[in-house]
Amino acid sequence: MELFTYMEKYDYEQLVFCQDKQSGLKAIIAIHDTTLGPALGGTRMWTYASEEAAIEDALRLAKGMTYKNAAAGLNLGGGKTVIIGDPRKDKSEELFRAFGRYIQGLNGRYITAEDVGTTVADMDLIHEETDFVTGISPAFGSSGNPSPVTAYGVYRGMKAAAKEAFGSDSLEGKVVAIQGVGNVAYTLCKYLHEEGAQLIVTDINKEAVNRAVEDFGAKAVEPDEIYGVDCDIYAPCALGATVNDVTIPQLKAKVIAGSANNQLKEARHGDVIHELGIVYAPDYVINAGGVINVADELYGYNQERAMKKVELIYDTIEKVINIAKRDRIPTYQAADRLAEERIEKMRNSRSQFLQNGQHILSRRNK
Ligand SMILES: NC(=O)c1ccc[n+]([C@@H]2O[C@H](COP(=O)([O-])OP(=O)(O)OC[C@H]3O[C@@H](n4cnc5c(N)ncnc54)[C@H](O)[C@@H]3O)[C@@H](O)[C@H]2O)c1
Ligand SMILES: CC(C)C[C@H](N)C(=O)O
């Protein structure tokens, strides 16, 4: 990959390579856009097939955070880190503290949090070296694990999408097919069960499936059966790219609404489901609950205030659907339009983030 050509094409600001021999740290911090404020995005720890694959992932995820944060109405830009390593074997205090020092070196241009492969305990170690980390333990007055809050946002967004598809936002009696019942989807199942939805679940982890069956009376199916089940709503909550040429012809759902990042394998799959009349709740809009929650730490964390903001994902999904109808475009394009318009409108107020030398983060700890 010609890095500068790529960065110029998609307008990335900065790419930081971090190497620490003693701890084994190899990390890439990608900062896509700080027009709206400092770049906030999680740290993913993963065993990548190659260094190029890790760089590509960091770049792609960072740009996704620019759009997620903008569409969520946050005054934050987009960035992301990937740490190359196996989260089951390669974690250590030295590694996360070394990483924390690199973040500190960016002096607030980038703020991190959890992502796939990292936990609250890891964020606490990073916090030993820097204040530019969120999703740390409630013991520090912070917000902790973002997953349950992400689930609440997905639940709210699913209701808004259901309203468009079925004429009512009630999920009572609706059949929801959930792919992956991990951290986010377990709590999502709880909300759906409480509202009287019927659940069909799958996971490659049998324990996770059994828990959903026992706790919420869910019906279990094999992983490759989930796409073709009779259901009203398909909720991808495991991997990306599950809306593709192979799965779309199997889908019976009228709504796609789940937590996974990058659900459409390619943009054109968003066009195909639009043509089929499926209401798609764009992934980065519906799964913004976690980032909205951790971002509230920057103002001194208040759970009630954060949950109120997350509740508004319902309204944002409605707004996206209305833009899609108004402009006769698929919802994934409408979401991009919403995010890009906000960034453009705010571009001129950029200097205000450093007005009188005051950074947005100076509000923290007050
Ligand atoms: N945790 C958050 O706050 C958050 C925020 C935004 C987006 N997301 C996205 O939501 C998704 C779920 O996140 P999570 O934190 O719940 O992760 P998780 O790892 O706890 O859960 C994912 C589950 O999917 C299962 N899975 C993996 N491959 C599968 C397959 N082929 N078929 C069926 N199940 C499979 C795993 O066994 C696991 O139980 C991820 O894509 C993540 O990027 C999470
Ligand atoms: C900042 C994090 C809580 C963000 C989360 N990992 C996401 O993809 O939205």
Coordinates of C-alpha atoms and ligand atoms in Angstrom, one line a residue:
M1 CA 0.0 0.0 0.0
E2 CA 1.3 3.5 -0.9
L3 CA 0.5 4.9 2.5
F4 CA 0.6 8.6 1.8
T5 CA -1.4 8.1 -1.4
Y6 CA -4.0 6.2 0.6
M7 CA -4.0 8.8 3.5
E8 CA -4.4 11.6 1.0
K9 CA -7.3 9.9 -0.8
Y10 CA -9.4 9.5 2.3
D11 CA -8.0 12.5 4.1
Y12 CA -6.3 10.9 7.1
E13 CA -4.4 13.3 9.4
Q14 CA -1.9 11.0 11.1
L15 CA -0.6 7.5 11.5
V16 CA 1.6 6.6 14.5
F17 CA 3.7 3.4 14.7
C18 CA 4.6 2.4 18.3
Q19 CA 7.3 -0.2 19.1
D20 CA 8.6 -1.1 22.5
K21 CA 11.0 -4.0 22.5
Q22 CA 10.9 -4.7 26.2
S23 CA 7.1 -5.2 26.4
G24 CA 6.7 -6.5 22.9
L25 CA 4.3 -3.6 22.0
K26 CA 3.6 -3.2 18.3
A27 CA 0.7 -0.7 17.9
I28 CA -0.7 1.5 15.2
I29 CA -2.7 4.6 16.1
A30 CA -4.6 6.0 13.2
I31 CA -6.1 9.5 13.4
H32 CA -8.5 10.2 10.6
D33 CA -10.2 13.6 11.3
T34 CA -10.2 16.0 14.2
T35 CA -12.4 18.7 12.8
L36 CA -15.0 18.1 15.5
G37 CA -12.6 17.6 18.3
P38 CA -10.0 15.2 19.6
A39 CA -10.1 11.7 17.9
L40 CA -11.8 9.2 20.1
G41 CA -11.8 5.5 19.3
G42 CA -11.1 2.1 20.9
T43 CA -8.0 -0.1 20.9
R44 CA -8.3 -3.4 19.2
M45 CA -5.9 -6.3 20.0
W46 CA -5.8 -8.9 17.3
T47 CA -3.5 -11.4 15.7
Y48 CA -3.2 -10.0 12.2
A49 CA -2.1 -12.1 9.2
S50 CA 0.4 -9.3 8.2
E51 CA 1.5 -5.8 9.2
E52 CA -0.3 -4.5 6.2
A53 CA -3.6 -6.1 7.4
A54 CA -3.1 -4.4 10.7
I55 CA -2.5 -1.0 9.2
E56 CA -5.5 -1.4 6.9
D57 CA -7.7 -2.3 9.8
A58 CA -6.5 0.7 11.9
L59 CA -7.1 3.1 9.0
R60 CA -10.6 1.6 8.1
L61 CA -11.7 1.6 11.8
A62 CA -10.5 5.2 12.4
K63 CA -12.5 6.6 9.5
G64 CA -15.5 4.6 10.8
M65 CA -15.1 6.4 14.2
T66 CA -15.1 9.9 12.4
Y67 CA -18.5 9.0 11.0
K68 CA -19.8 7.3 14.1
N69 CA -18.9 10.3 16.4
A70 CA -20.2 12.9 13.9
A71 CA -23.5 11.1 13.4
A72 CA -23.9 10.7 17.1
G73 CA -23.6 14.4 17.6
L74 CA -20.4 14.2 19.6
N75 CA -17.8 16.9 19.5
L76 CA -15.1 14.3 18.7
G77 CA -13.1 13.3 15.7
G78 CA -12.3 9.7 14.7
G79 CA -9.3 7.5 15.5
K80 CA -8.5 4.0 16.4
T81 CA -5.6 1.8 17.6
V82 CA -4.7 -1.7 16.7
I83 CA -2.2 -3.6 18.9
I84 CA -0.7 -6.6 17.0
G85 CA -0.9 -9.6 19.4
D86 CA -3.0 -12.3 20.8
P87 CA -5.3 -10.9 23.5
R88 CA -5.4 -14.3 25.3
K89 CA -1.6 -14.6 25.5
D90 CA 0.3 -11.4 24.8
K91 CA -1.2 -8.9 27.4
S92 CA 0.9 -7.5 30.2
E93 CA 1.1 -4.5 32.4
E94 CA 4.3 -3.3 30.7
L95 CA 2.6 -3.5 27.3
F96 CA -0.4 -1.4 28.2
R97 CA 1.6 1.1 30.1
A98 CA 4.1 1.5 27.3
F99 CA 1.1 2.1 25.0
G100 CA -0.3 4.6 27.5
R101 CA 2.9 6.6 27.2
Y102 CA 2.6 6.8 23.5
I103 CA -1.0 8.1 23.9
Q104 CA 0.2 10.6 26.4
G105 CA 2.8 11.8 23.8
L106 CA -0.1 12.7 21.5
N107 CA -1.2 15.2 24.2
G108 CA -5.0 14.7 23.7
R109 CA -5.2 14.5 19.9
Y110 CA -6.2 10.9 20.4
I111 CA -8.3 9.3 23.3
T112 CA -8.7 5.6 23.6
A113 CA -11.2 3.1 25.0
E114 CA -12.2 -0.6 24.7
D115 CA -12.6 -2.5 21.4
V116 CA -12.4 -6.1 20.4
G117 CA -9.8 -7.9 22.5
T118 CA -9.4 -5.2 25.2
T119 CA -11.1 -4.8 28.5
V120 CA -11.7 -2.3 31.3
A121 CA -8.7 -3.8 33.2
D122 CA -6.5 -2.9 30.2
M123 CA -7.9 0.6 30.1
D124 CA -7.0 0.9 33.8
L125 CA -3.4 0.0 33.0
I126 CA -3.3 2.6 30.2
H127 CA -4.7 5.1 32.7
E128 CA -1.6 4.6 34.9
E129 CA 0.3 6.6 32.2
T130 CA -2.3 8.9 30.6
D131 CA -5.6 10.7 31.2
F132 CA -6.5 10.3 27.5
V133 CA -8.3 7.1 28.1
T134 CA -12.0 6.3 28.7
G135 CA -14.0 3.2 29.6
I136 CA -11.9 2.9 32.8
S137 CA -13.3 1.4 36.0
P138 CA -16.2 3.0 37.8
A139 CA -13.9 3.1 40.9
F140 CA -12.2 6.0 39.1
G141 CA -15.6 7.7 38.6
S142 CA -15.6 6.5 35.1
S143 CA -18.1 4.6 32.9
G144 CA -16.6 1.1 32.9
N145 CA -17.6 -1.5 30.3
P146 CA -19.4 0.1 27.3
S147 CA -21.1 -3.1 26.0
P148 CA -24.3 -2.9 28.0
V149 CA -24.8 0.7 26.9
T150 CA -24.1 -0.2 23.3
A151 CA -26.9 -2.8 23.7
Y152 CA -29.3 -0.2 24.9
G153 CA -28.6 2.0 21.9
V154 CA -29.1 -1.0 19.5
Y155 CA -32.4 -1.7 21.2
R156 CA -33.5 1.9 20.8
G157 CA -32.4 2.0 17.1
M158 CA -34.1 -1.3 16.4
K159 CA -37.4 0.1 17.6
A160 CA -37.0 3.1 15.3
A161 CA -36.3 0.8 12.3
A162 CA -39.2 -1.4 13.3
K163 CA -41.5 1.6 13.3
E164 CA -40.6 2.3 9.7
A165 CA -41.0 -1.4 8.6
F166 CA -44.0 -2.4 10.6
G167 CA -45.8 0.8 11.4
S168 CA -45.2 0.4 15.2
D169 CA -42.1 0.5 17.3
S170 CA -43.4 -2.2 19.6
L171 CA -41.2 -5.3 19.5
E172 CA -43.8 -7.4 21.3
G173 CA -44.3 -10.7 19.4
K174 CA -41.6 -9.8 16.8
V175 CA -39.1 -12.5 16.0
V176 CA -35.5 -11.3 16.2
A177 CA -32.7 -13.5 14.9
I178 CA -29.4 -12.6 16.7
Q179 CA -26.0 -13.6 15.4
G180 CA -23.5 -13.7 18.2
V181 CA -24.6 -13.5 21.8
G182 CA -21.5 -12.0 23.3
N183 CA -21.1 -8.9 25.5
V184 CA -23.5 -6.6 23.6
A185 CA -26.1 -9.1 22.4
Y186 CA -26.6 -10.7 25.8
T187 CA -27.9 -7.4 27.2
L188 CA -29.8 -6.7 23.9
C189 CA -31.6 -10.1 24.4
K190 CA -32.6 -9.0 27.9
Y191 CA -34.2 -5.8 26.6
L192 CA -36.0 -7.7 23.8
H193 CA -37.1 -10.4 26.1
E194 CA -38.5 -7.9 28.5
E195 CA -40.5 -6.3 25.7
G196 CA -42.0 -9.7 24.6
A197 CA -39.9 -10.4 21.5
Q198 CA -39.2 -14.0 20.5
L199 CA -35.5 -14.7 20.1
I200 CA -33.6 -17.0 17.8
V201 CA -29.9 -17.0 18.6
T202 CA -26.7 -18.5 17.3
D203 CA -23.0 -18.3 18.3
I204 CA -19.9 -20.4 17.7
N205 CA -19.5 -20.4 21.5
K206 CA -22.0 -23.0 22.9
E207 CA -21.9 -21.6 26.4
A208 CA -23.1 -18.2 25.1
V209 CA -26.0 -19.9 23.3
N210 CA -27.0 -21.9 26.3
R211 CA -27.1 -18.8 28.5
A212 CA -29.5 -17.1 26.1
V213 CA -31.7 -20.2 25.8
E214 CA -31.9 -20.6 29.6
D215 CA -32.2 -16.9 30.6
F216 CA -34.5 -15.7 27.8
G217 CA -36.2 -18.8 26.3
A218 CA -34.3 -18.2 23.0
K219 CA -34.4 -20.8 20.3
A220 CA -30.9 -21.9 19.2
V221 CA -29.8 -22.6 15.6
E222 CA -26.5 -23.4 14.0
P223 CA -24.3 -20.5 12.9
D224 CA -24.9 -21.0 9.2
E225 CA -28.7 -21.3 9.7
I226 CA -29.3 -17.9 11.2
Y227 CA -29.6 -16.0 7.8
G228 CA -32.5 -18.2 6.6
V229 CA -34.7 -18.4 9.7
D230 CA -38.2 -17.1 9.7
C231 CA -37.9 -13.7 11.5
D232 CA -38.9 -10.1 11.4
I233 CA -35.5 -8.6 12.3
Y234 CA -32.0 -9.8 11.7
A235 CA -29.5 -8.5 14.3
P236 CA -25.8 -9.1 13.3
C237 CA -23.9 -8.8 16.6
A238 CA -20.8 -10.9 15.9
L239 CA -18.7 -10.1 12.8
G240 CA -18.6 -7.6 10.0
A241 CA -19.5 -8.3 6.3
T242 CA -22.4 -10.6 7.0
V243 CA -24.7 -8.8 4.6
N244 CA -23.3 -10.0 1.3
D245 CA -24.2 -11.8 -1.9
V246 CA -24.5 -15.2 -0.2
T247 CA -26.6 -14.1 2.8
I248 CA -29.0 -11.6 1.3
P249 CA -31.0 -14.1 -0.8
Q250 CA -31.5 -16.1 2.4
L251 CA -32.8 -13.3 4.5
K252 CA -36.5 -13.2 5.4
A253 CA -36.2 -10.2 7.8
K254 CA -37.7 -6.8 6.9
V255 CA -35.2 -5.1 9.2
I256 CA -31.5 -5.4 9.7
A257 CA -30.4 -3.8 13.1
G258 CA -27.5 -5.0 15.1
S259 CA -24.3 -4.0 16.9
A260 CA -21.6 -5.4 14.5
N261 CA -19.3 -2.8 12.9
N262 CA -19.0 -2.8 9.0
Q263 CA -22.1 -5.1 8.4
L264 CA -22.3 -4.5 4.7
K265 CA -19.6 -6.5 2.9
E266 CA -19.4 -3.8 0.2
A267 CA -21.4 -0.5 -0.2
R268 CA -23.3 -2.1 -3.1
H269 CA -24.9 -4.5 -0.6
G270 CA -26.6 -1.5 1.0
D271 CA -28.1 -0.8 -2.4
V272 CA -29.3 -4.4 -2.8
I273 CA -31.2 -4.5 0.5
H274 CA -32.6 -1.1 -0.1
E275 CA -34.1 -2.3 -3.5
L276 CA -35.5 -5.3 -1.6
G277 CA -37.3 -3.0 0.8
I278 CA -35.4 -4.1 3.9
V279 CA -35.0 -1.3 6.5
Y280 CA -31.3 -1.1 7.3
A281 CA -30.3 0.7 10.5
P282 CA -26.7 1.8 9.6
D283 CA -24.2 0.0 11.8
Y284 CA -22.2 3.0 13.0
V285 CA -25.4 4.9 13.9
I286 CA -27.1 2.1 15.8
N287 CA -24.0 0.9 17.7
A288 CA -22.8 4.3 18.9
G289 CA -24.1 3.8 22.5
G290 CA -20.7 2.7 23.7
V291 CA -18.8 5.6 22.4
I292 CA -21.5 8.1 23.5
N293 CA -21.2 6.6 27.0
V294 CA -17.4 6.7 27.3
A295 CA -17.4 10.2 25.7
D296 CA -19.5 11.4 28.6
E297 CA -16.4 10.8 30.9
L298 CA -14.8 13.9 29.3
Y299 CA -17.4 16.0 31.0
G300 CA -17.2 14.1 34.4
Y301 CA -19.2 10.9 33.9
N302 CA -22.9 11.1 34.7
Q303 CA -24.7 7.8 33.9
E304 CA -28.2 9.3 33.7
R305 CA -27.1 12.0 31.2
A306 CA -25.2 9.4 29.1
M307 CA -28.2 7.1 28.9
K308 CA -30.4 10.0 27.9
K309 CA -28.0 10.7 25.0
V310 CA -27.9 7.0 24.0
E311 CA -31.8 6.9 24.0
L312 CA -31.6 9.5 21.2
I313 CA -30.2 6.8 18.9
Y314 CA -33.9 6.2 18.2
D315 CA -34.2 9.8 16.9
T316 CA -31.0 9.6 14.9
I317 CA -32.2 6.4 13.1
E318 CA -35.5 8.2 12.4
K319 CA -33.5 11.1 11.0
V320 CA -31.4 8.9 8.8
I321 CA -34.6 7.1 7.4
N322 CA -36.1 10.5 6.7
I323 CA -33.0 11.7 4.8
A324 CA -33.0 8.5 2.8
K325 CA -36.7 9.0 1.9
R326 CA -36.2 12.7 1.1
D327 CA -33.1 12.2 -1.1
R328 CA -34.2 8.8 -2.5
I329 CA -31.1 7.1 -1.3
P330 CA -30.3 4.0 0.8
T331 CA -30.0 4.5 4.5
Y332 CA -26.2 3.8 4.6
Q333 CA -25.7 6.7 2.2
A334 CA -28.1 8.9 4.3
A335 CA -26.0 8.2 7.4
D336 CA -22.9 9.2 5.6
R337 CA -24.6 12.4 4.5
L338 CA -25.7 13.2 8.0
A339 CA -22.1 12.7 9.3
E340 CA -20.4 14.6 6.5
E341 CA -22.9 17.6 6.6
R342 CA -22.2 17.9 10.4
I343 CA -18.4 17.9 9.9
E344 CA -18.7 20.5 7.1
K345 CA -20.9 22.8 9.1
M346 CA -18.6 22.6 12.1
R347 CA -15.4 23.0 10.1
N348 CA -15.2 26.7 10.7
S349 CA -15.7 26.4 14.5
R350 CA -12.6 24.2 14.8
S351 CA -10.6 26.9 16.4
Q352 CA -13.1 27.2 19.2
F353 CA -11.9 23.9 20.7
L354 CA -8.7 25.6 21.6
Q355 CA -10.2 29.0 22.4
N356 CA -8.2 30.8 25.1
G357 CA -5.9 27.8 25.2
Q358 CA -8.8 25.7 26.7
H359 CA -9.0 22.2 25.4
I360 CA -12.3 20.2 25.7
L361 CA -10.5 17.9 28.0
S362 CA -9.8 20.6 30.5
R363 CA -13.4 20.1 31.7
R364 CA -12.5 16.7 32.9
N365 CA -12.1 16.2 36.7
K366 CA -14.0 19.4 37.5
Ligands
LIG1 N1 -18.8 -3.8 22.8 C1 -19.2 -2.6 22.4 O1 -19.5 -1.7 23.1 C2 -19.3 -2.4 20.9 C3 -19.6 -1.1 20.4 C4 -19.7 -0.9 19.0 C5 -19.7 -2.0 18.2 N2 -19.4 -3.3 18.7 C6 -19.4 -4.4 17.7 O2 -20.4 -5.3 18.1 C7 -20.0 -6.7 17.9 C8 -20.1 -7.5 19.1 O3 -19.3 -6.9 20.1 P1 -19.2 -7.6 21.6 O4 -18.4 -6.7 22.4 O5 -20.5 -8.2 22.0 O6 -18.2 -8.8 21.2 P2 -18.1 -10.3 21.8 O7 -16.8 -10.8 21.4 O8 -18.4 -10.2 23.3 O9 -19.3 -11.0 21.1 C9 -19.3 -11.5 19.8 C10 -19.8 -12.9 19.8 O10 -19.9 -13.4 18.5 C11 -19.6 -14.7 18.4 N3 -19.2 -15.1 17.1 C12 -18.0 -14.9 16.5 N4 -18.0 -15.4 15.2 C13 -19.3 -15.9 15.1 C14 -19.9 -16.5 14.0 N5 -19.3 -16.8 12.8 N6 -21.2 -16.9 14.1 C15 -21.8 -16.7 15.3 N7 -21.3 -16.1 16.3 C16 -20.0 -15.7 16.2 C17 -18.5 -14.9 19.5 O11 -18.3 -16.2 19.9 C18 -19.0 -13.9 20.6 O12 -19.8 -14.6 21.5 C19 -18.6 -6.6 17.3 O13 -18.6 -6.5 15.9 C20 -18.1 -5.2 17.8 O14 -17.1 -4.6 17.0 C21 -19.3 -3.5 20.0
LIG2 C1 -14.9 3.9 22.1 C2 -15.4 2.5 22.0 C3 -16.3 2.3 23.2 C4 -16.0 2.3 20.7 C5 -16.4 0.9 20.3 N1 -15.3 0.0 20.4 C6 -16.9 1.1 18.9 O1 -16.5 0.5 18.0 O2 -17.9 1.9 18.8

